[in-house]
Coordinates of C-alpha atoms and ligand atoms in Angstrom, one line a residue:
M1 CA 137.9 -4.0 -27.2
R2 CA 139.3 -6.8 -29.3
R3 CA 137.4 -7.4 -32.5
K4 CA 136.4 -11.1 -32.9
F5 CA 138.4 -12.9 -35.6
I6 CA 137.0 -15.9 -37.5
A7 CA 139.5 -17.6 -39.9
G8 CA 139.3 -20.7 -42.0
N9 CA 142.4 -22.7 -42.7
W10 CA 141.7 -24.9 -45.7
K11 CA 145.0 -26.7 -45.4
M12 CA 145.6 -28.9 -48.6
N13 CA 142.0 -28.8 -49.8
K14 CA 140.1 -27.3 -52.8
T15 CA 141.1 -26.9 -56.4
V16 CA 141.1 -23.5 -58.0
P17 CA 137.5 -23.8 -59.3
E18 CA 136.3 -25.1 -56.0
S19 CA 138.0 -22.3 -54.2
V20 CA 136.6 -19.6 -56.5
Q21 CA 133.1 -21.1 -56.1
F22 CA 133.4 -21.1 -52.2
A23 CA 134.7 -17.5 -52.2
R24 CA 131.7 -16.3 -54.4
D25 CA 129.2 -18.1 -52.2
L26 CA 130.8 -16.8 -49.0
V27 CA 130.9 -13.2 -50.2
S28 CA 127.3 -13.2 -51.1
E29 CA 126.3 -14.8 -47.8
I30 CA 128.1 -12.6 -45.4
E31 CA 127.8 -9.1 -46.7
T32 CA 125.9 -7.9 -43.7
Y33 CA 128.1 -9.5 -41.0
T34 CA 130.6 -6.6 -40.4
H35 CA 131.2 -6.7 -36.7
H36 CA 134.2 -8.9 -36.8
D37 CA 137.1 -9.9 -39.0
I38 CA 136.7 -12.8 -41.5
L39 CA 139.6 -14.6 -43.2
I40 CA 140.1 -17.5 -45.5
C41 CA 143.6 -19.1 -45.8
V42 CA 143.5 -20.9 -49.1
P43 CA 146.1 -23.0 -51.0
F44 CA 148.8 -21.0 -52.9
T45 CA 147.3 -21.9 -56.2
A46 CA 144.0 -20.3 -55.3
L47 CA 145.3 -17.0 -53.9
V48 CA 145.1 -14.9 -57.0
P49 CA 141.7 -16.0 -58.3
V50 CA 140.2 -16.0 -54.8
H51 CA 141.6 -12.4 -54.4
D52 CA 139.8 -11.4 -57.5
V53 CA 136.5 -12.5 -55.9
V54 CA 136.9 -11.2 -52.3
K55 CA 138.6 -7.9 -53.0
G56 CA 136.4 -5.0 -51.8
S57 CA 134.4 -7.4 -49.6
N58 CA 134.7 -8.0 -45.9
V59 CA 136.5 -11.3 -46.5
K60 CA 140.3 -11.1 -46.0
L61 CA 142.7 -13.4 -47.7
G62 CA 145.5 -15.4 -46.2
A63 CA 148.2 -18.0 -47.0
Q64 CA 149.2 -21.0 -44.9
N65 CA 152.9 -20.7 -44.9
M66 CA 155.8 -18.5 -46.0
H67 CA 159.6 -18.7 -46.3
Y68 CA 161.8 -16.2 -44.5
A69 CA 164.2 -15.4 -47.4
D70 CA 163.3 -12.7 -49.9
S71 CA 164.1 -14.9 -52.9
G72 CA 166.6 -17.5 -54.0
A73 CA 167.3 -21.2 -54.5
Y74 CA 164.5 -22.6 -52.2
T75 CA 162.7 -25.0 -54.5
G76 CA 159.0 -25.3 -53.7
E77 CA 158.9 -22.3 -51.2
I78 CA 157.2 -19.0 -51.4
S79 CA 158.2 -15.5 -50.3
A80 CA 156.4 -12.7 -48.4
S81 CA 156.5 -10.5 -51.5
M82 CA 155.0 -13.2 -53.7
L83 CA 152.2 -13.5 -51.1
E84 CA 151.7 -9.7 -50.9
T85 CA 151.5 -9.3 -54.6
A86 CA 149.0 -12.2 -54.8
G87 CA 146.7 -10.1 -52.7
C88 CA 147.3 -11.7 -49.3
D89 CA 146.5 -9.8 -46.1
Y90 CA 147.5 -12.5 -43.7
V91 CA 149.8 -15.6 -43.4
I92 CA 149.7 -18.4 -40.9
I93 CA 153.1 -19.1 -39.4
G94 CA 154.0 -22.2 -37.4
H95 CA 150.9 -24.3 -37.8
S96 CA 151.4 -27.5 -35.9
E97 CA 151.2 -29.5 -39.2
R98 CA 154.3 -27.5 -40.4
R99 CA 156.0 -28.2 -37.1
Q100 CA 155.1 -31.8 -37.1
Y101 CA 155.4 -32.9 -40.7
F102 CA 157.9 -30.4 -42.1
G103 CA 160.4 -30.0 -39.3
E104 CA 159.7 -26.3 -38.6
T105 CA 161.3 -25.5 -35.2
N106 CA 160.8 -22.5 -33.0
E107 CA 164.1 -21.1 -34.4
I108 CA 162.9 -21.4 -38.0
L109 CA 159.6 -19.9 -37.0
N110 CA 161.3 -17.0 -35.4
K111 CA 163.1 -16.2 -38.7
K112 CA 159.8 -16.2 -40.4
M113 CA 158.2 -13.9 -37.8
L114 CA 161.1 -11.5 -38.0
K115 CA 160.6 -11.4 -41.8
V116 CA 156.9 -11.1 -41.9
V117 CA 156.7 -8.1 -39.6
Q118 CA 158.9 -6.2 -42.1
T119 CA 156.2 -6.7 -44.7
A120 CA 152.5 -5.6 -45.0
L121 CA 151.4 -9.2 -44.2
L122 CA 149.8 -9.9 -40.9
P123 CA 150.9 -13.1 -39.2
I124 CA 148.8 -15.6 -37.3
F125 CA 151.3 -17.4 -35.1
C126 CA 150.3 -20.8 -34.0
V127 CA 151.3 -22.5 -30.7
G128 CA 150.0 -25.6 -29.0
E129 CA 151.1 -28.7 -27.2
V130 CA 150.9 -32.3 -28.2
L131 CA 148.9 -34.8 -26.1
E132 CA 151.9 -36.3 -24.1
Q133 CA 152.9 -32.7 -23.1
R134 CA 149.4 -32.0 -21.9
K135 CA 149.2 -35.2 -20.0
A136 CA 152.6 -34.5 -18.4
G137 CA 151.3 -31.1 -17.3
D138 CA 153.7 -29.4 -19.6
T139 CA 151.3 -27.3 -21.6
E140 CA 152.1 -23.8 -20.2
R141 CA 155.9 -24.4 -20.4
V142 CA 155.6 -25.6 -24.1
V143 CA 153.5 -22.7 -25.2
E144 CA 155.6 -20.2 -23.4
E145 CA 158.8 -21.6 -25.1
Q146 CA 157.1 -21.4 -28.5
I147 CA 156.1 -17.8 -27.9
R148 CA 159.5 -16.7 -26.3
T149 CA 161.6 -18.2 -29.1
G150 CA 159.1 -17.6 -31.9
L151 CA 158.7 -13.9 -31.1
Q152 CA 162.3 -13.2 -30.1
G153 CA 163.5 -9.8 -31.4
L154 CA 160.0 -8.6 -32.3
S155 CA 159.4 -5.1 -31.0
A156 CA 156.2 -3.8 -29.3
S157 CA 155.0 -2.3 -32.6
D158 CA 155.7 -5.5 -34.4
L159 CA 153.5 -7.2 -31.9
S160 CA 150.5 -5.0 -32.9
K161 CA 150.5 -6.9 -36.2
V162 CA 150.4 -10.3 -34.6
T163 CA 147.5 -12.6 -33.8
I164 CA 148.3 -15.8 -31.9
A165 CA 146.3 -19.0 -32.4
Y166 CA 146.3 -21.5 -29.6
E167 CA 145.8 -24.9 -31.3
P168 CA 146.3 -27.9 -29.0
V169 CA 147.6 -30.5 -31.4
W170 CA 145.5 -33.3 -29.8
A171 CA 142.3 -31.3 -30.7
I172 CA 143.1 -30.8 -34.4
G173 CA 141.1 -32.8 -36.8
T174 CA 140.2 -35.3 -34.0
G175 CA 136.7 -34.0 -33.1
E176 CA 138.0 -33.6 -29.6
T177 CA 137.8 -29.9 -28.7
A178 CA 139.5 -28.4 -25.7
T179 CA 136.8 -27.5 -23.3
P180 CA 136.1 -23.7 -23.0
D181 CA 137.8 -23.9 -19.5
Q182 CA 140.9 -25.6 -20.9
A183 CA 141.2 -23.2 -23.8
E184 CA 140.5 -20.1 -21.6
E185 CA 143.2 -21.2 -19.1
V186 CA 145.9 -21.4 -21.8
H187 CA 144.7 -18.1 -23.5
K188 CA 145.1 -16.4 -20.1
H189 CA 148.6 -17.9 -19.8
I190 CA 149.5 -16.6 -23.3
R191 CA 148.4 -13.1 -22.2
R192 CA 150.5 -13.3 -19.1
V193 CA 153.5 -14.4 -21.2
I194 CA 153.0 -11.4 -23.5
K195 CA 152.6 -9.1 -20.6
N196 CA 155.9 -10.3 -19.1
L197 CA 157.7 -10.0 -22.5
Y198 CA 156.1 -6.6 -23.5
D199 CA 153.5 -4.9 -21.4
E200 CA 149.9 -5.0 -20.1
N201 CA 148.6 -2.9 -22.9
I202 CA 150.0 -5.1 -25.6
A203 CA 148.8 -8.2 -23.8
N204 CA 145.4 -6.7 -23.6
T205 CA 145.1 -5.8 -27.3
L206 CA 146.6 -9.0 -28.6
R207 CA 144.0 -11.2 -30.3
I208 CA 144.2 -14.9 -29.5
Q209 CA 142.3 -17.4 -31.5
Y210 CA 141.5 -20.9 -30.5
G211 CA 141.7 -23.7 -33.0
G212 CA 141.0 -27.5 -32.8
S213 CA 137.8 -29.1 -33.9
V214 CA 135.8 -25.8 -33.8
N215 CA 132.4 -26.3 -35.3
P216 CA 129.0 -24.5 -35.3
S217 CA 127.9 -26.4 -32.1
N218 CA 130.8 -25.4 -29.9
T219 CA 131.5 -21.9 -31.2
V220 CA 129.3 -20.0 -28.8
E221 CA 130.7 -21.4 -25.7
L222 CA 134.2 -20.9 -26.9
L223 CA 133.8 -17.4 -28.1
Q224 CA 132.0 -16.3 -25.0
R225 CA 135.1 -16.7 -23.0
A226 CA 136.8 -13.4 -22.1
D227 CA 140.2 -14.3 -23.6
I228 CA 139.1 -16.2 -26.7
D229 CA 139.0 -13.7 -29.5
G230 CA 138.1 -15.9 -32.4
A231 CA 138.7 -19.2 -34.0
L232 CA 141.1 -20.8 -36.5
I233 CA 138.9 -23.4 -38.2
G234 CA 140.0 -26.4 -40.3
G235 CA 137.5 -29.0 -41.3
A236 CA 134.4 -27.0 -40.5
S237 CA 135.5 -24.1 -42.6
L238 CA 135.5 -26.2 -45.8
K239 CA 131.7 -26.0 -46.3
V240 CA 130.2 -22.5 -46.9
E241 CA 127.1 -23.4 -44.7
S242 CA 129.1 -24.3 -41.5
F243 CA 131.6 -21.5 -41.9
V244 CA 128.8 -18.9 -42.4
E245 CA 127.0 -20.3 -39.4
M246 CA 130.1 -19.7 -37.2
I247 CA 130.5 -16.2 -38.7
K248 CA 126.9 -15.4 -37.8
I249 CA 127.5 -16.6 -34.3
A250 CA 130.5 -14.5 -33.9
D251 CA 128.7 -11.5 -35.2
R252 CA 126.0 -11.8 -32.5
L253 CA 128.4 -11.9 -29.6
Ligands
13P1 P1 140.3 -28.6 -37.4 O1 139.2 -27.5 -37.2 O2 139.9 -29.5 -38.5 O3 140.4 -29.4 -36.1 O4 141.6 -27.9 -37.6 C1 142.1 -26.9 -36.8 C2 143.3 -26.3 -37.4 O5 144.3 -26.9 -37.5 C3 143.1 -25.0 -38.0 O6 144.4 -24.4 -38.3

């Protein structure tokens, strides 16, 4: 049985005081919702102060990016050990905005994945096609390539640390969600790809989140699908009320 996993990705939003306030409100609202995993991926500047608030609660803490090197002359970057010692449990790797705006290729992301599994951090590895690729019927090939290259060299036990997030780029921040059927189809494909690369047991235990305009009104129909194990939520995770609403929905399923 895969535990449902609801994660907020704040992207480049919220100052330190705003982040701390959000975390306080969230922790006090969700104390009783313990049937699934809850995560907030906050800006780097807010990691330490938010960790102070959420530690000991059922809210996990994540970062949105990480460099593959241990340390060195990489101005503006952040390492795994910096994230670990800031209190992070998770890190998002390969978000489409990193791929799109910051030139992160499947090969670079593979280096990050190979690094992260050597640490205590748990990666959420993002995949997803752009609109032209979907229109061209290329979705499955693109997602498969992202997974094959991105996860190359990871062992079966490394895979047990990984969550995959399927985020169709055309559905991110657009208000246009993939239909539950569209999402489920790709999630099934991802599980098939993992089964071929590893084995059936690993494919069946892997958690796959959907991301792309998830909000309180579409959470139920998405999360009811057999292969959708949670959500990676952008815009609708920025307000405590709507984030909590989605957490409550996941807890009832
Ligand atoms: P939105 O929920 O704002 O579409 O963002 C999705 C996303 O990119 C989460 O990582």
